[in-house]
Amino acid sequence: MKNLTLLFSFILLPFLIVTAYGQSAKPRILVFSKTAGFRHSAIATGQTAIIKLGKENGFVVDTTENAAYFNTDSLKKYAAVVFFQTTGDVLNDDQQADFEKYIQGGGGFAGVHAATDTEYGWPWYGKLVGAYFVSHPAQQQAVLHVTDRSHISTKHLPAVWTRKDEWYNFKDVSKDIKVLITIDEKSYTGGINGEVHPMAWYHKYDGGRSWYTELGHTEESYADQNYLQHLLGGIQYAIGKN
């Protein structure tokens, strides 16, 4: 009986190791929603939606508004960091330096809506996120053109996508971004970026990956399956092979 028990132990041990490794290897992301300016009402709804996306798609989600997470020991746990509806100056100098090291080490970044209304005095971040918010008109319906349907965050979308949201105008738009979605300024009132007015984009930056979507101001966005799949694809791109 003792020999039989030992035999089963040797048989089961590799299985247990593989199972444990599989669980520990599940990617983990940090969803950061600290605000030092305007606070979006969709933050709680969006966090819940991202947690659900994680459960359904094989990644773990931590949510926080505590900037102390931005230190080297903490950040190394995360495959990607999502700036979700952040506004204003949210990190101090040391936290900024550690986040830069995280991206330089191959980390992933995803920004949602007000992530471009964040850290105007930190040029590195402006280049990471890809642009800065400058203004917006009233919420209204507009026509979006999905200009790149090969990306994981847009391949499910129609070429022409009509929806209601809050549409940002941008300044300091990086020349390095790869645009995924543009907005037709003739389809609504208040656009100032001209014929090519980007709404979602991605790029590689300073050793890491960055994806941003302007969409997602409204709470209704987080019940919109097209939008949720768009957001999921952006997070998955940010995670990459981490």
JSON list of C-alpha atoms in Angstrom, two decimals, residues 137-138 140-147 159-163 165 167-170 179-200 214-215:
[
{"chain": "A", "resi": 137, "resn": "PRO", "atom": "CA", "xyz": [-18.65, 69.81, -27.10]},
{"chain": "A", "resi": 138, "resn": "ALA", "atom": "CA", "xyz": [-21.91, 68.51, -25.60]},
{"chain": "A", "resi": 140, "resn": "GLN", "atom": "CA", "xyz": [-24.10, 63.85, -29.08]},
{"chain": "A", "resi": 141, "resn": "GLN", "atom": "CA", "xyz": [-24.31, 61.15, -31.72]},
{"chain": "A", "resi": 142, "resn": "ALA", "atom": "CA", "xyz": [-21.52, 61.06, -34.29]},
{"chain": "A", "resi": 143, "resn": "VAL", "atom": "CA", "xyz": [-20.12, 58.86, -37.03]},
{"chain": "A", "resi": 144, "resn": "LEU", "atom": "CA", "xyz": [-16.86, 57.00, -36.45]},
{"chain": "A", "resi": 145, "resn": "HIS", "atom": "CA", "xyz": [-14.74, 55.49, -39.21]},
{"chain": "A", "resi": 146, "resn": "VAL", "atom": "CA", "xyz": [-12.82, 52.35, -38.26]},
{"chain": "A", "resi": 147, "resn": "THR", "atom": "CA", "xyz": [-9.71, 52.88, -40.36]},
{"chain": "A", "resi": 159, "resn": "ALA", "atom": "CA", "xyz": [-16.32, 50.12, -40.90]},
{"chain": "A", "resi": 160, "resn": "VAL", "atom": "CA", "xyz": [-18.78, 52.90, -40.05]},
{"chain": "A", "resi": 161, "resn": "TRP", "atom": "CA", "xyz": [-19.85, 53.02, -36.42]},
{"chain": "A", "resi": 162, "resn": "THR", "atom": "CA", "xyz": [-22.49, 55.48, -35.21]},
{"chain": "A", "resi": 163, "resn": "ARG", "atom": "CA", "xyz": [-22.80, 56.06, -31.47]},
{"chain": "A", "resi": 165, "resn": "ASP", "atom": "CA", "xyz": [-20.54, 59.73, -26.49]},
{"chain": "A", "resi": 167, "resn": "TRP", "atom": "CA", "xyz": [-16.10, 63.58, -28.16]},
{"chain": "A", "resi": 168, "resn": "TYR", "atom": "CA", "xyz": [-12.71, 65.01, -27.23]},
{"chain": "A", "resi": 169, "resn": "ASN", "atom": "CA", "xyz": [-10.65, 67.48, -29.21]},
{"chain": "A", "resi": 170, "resn": "PHE", "atom": "CA", "xyz": [-6.90, 66.92, -28.85]},
{"chain": "A", "resi": 179, "resn": "VAL", "atom": "CA", "xyz": [-4.74, 55.41, -35.76]},
{"chain": "A", "resi": 180, "resn": "LEU", "atom": "CA", "xyz": [-7.51, 52.83, -35.44]},
{"chain": "A", "resi": 181, "resn": "ILE", "atom": "CA", "xyz": [-10.65, 54.99, -35.41]},
{"chain": "A", "resi": 182, "resn": "THR", "atom": "CA", "xyz": [-11.38, 58.54, -36.58]},
{"chain": "A", "resi": 183, "resn": "ILE", "atom": "CA", "xyz": [-14.47, 60.70, -36.09]},
{"chain": "A", "resi": 184, "resn": "ASP", "atom": "CA", "xyz": [-16.28, 62.48, -38.93]},
{"chain": "A", "resi": 185, "resn": "GLU", "atom": "CA", "xyz": [-16.45, 66.11, -37.80]},
{"chain": "A", "resi": 186, "resn": "LYS", "atom": "CA", "xyz": [-19.23, 66.74, -40.35]},
{"chain": "A", "resi": 187, "resn": "SER", "atom": "CA", "xyz": [-21.47, 64.33, -38.43]},
{"chain": "A", "resi": 188, "resn": "TYR", "atom": "CA", "xyz": [-21.60, 66.37, -35.20]},
{"chain": "A", "resi": 189, "resn": "THR", "atom": "CA", "xyz": [-21.00, 69.86, -33.85]},
{"chain": "A", "resi": 190, "resn": "GLY", "atom": "CA", "xyz": [-17.84, 71.01, -32.08]},
{"chain": "A", "resi": 191, "resn": "GLY", "atom": "CA", "xyz": [-14.88, 69.15, -33.59]},
{"chain": "A", "resi": 192, "resn": "ILE", "atom": "CA", "xyz": [-11.67, 71.13, -34.11]},
{"chain": "A", "resi": 193, "resn": "ASN", "atom": "CA", "xyz": [-9.08, 68.57, -35.22]},
{"chain": "A", "resi": 194, "resn": "GLY", "atom": "CA", "xyz": [-10.02, 68.55, -38.88]},
{"chain": "A", "resi": 195, "resn": "GLU", "atom": "CA", "xyz": [-10.29, 65.80, -41.46]},
{"chain": "A", "resi": 196, "resn": "VAL", "atom": "CA", "xyz": [-8.17, 63.31, -39.52]},
{"chain": "A", "resi": 197, "resn": "HIS", "atom": "CA", "xyz": [-9.50, 63.44, -35.96]},
{"chain": "A", "resi": 198, "resn": "PRO", "atom": "CA", "xyz": [-8.28, 60.31, -34.16]},
{"chain": "A", "resi": 199, "resn": "MET", "atom": "CA", "xyz": [-10.43, 58.59, -31.55]},
{"chain": "A", "resi": 200, "resn": "ALA", "atom": "CA", "xyz": [-8.46, 55.38, -30.87]},
{"chain": "A", "resi": 214, "resn": "GLU", "atom": "CA", "xyz": [-11.35, 58.21, -26.43]},
{"chain": "A", "resi": 215, "resn": "LEU", "atom": "CA", "xyz": [-14.64, 56.33, -26.17]}
]
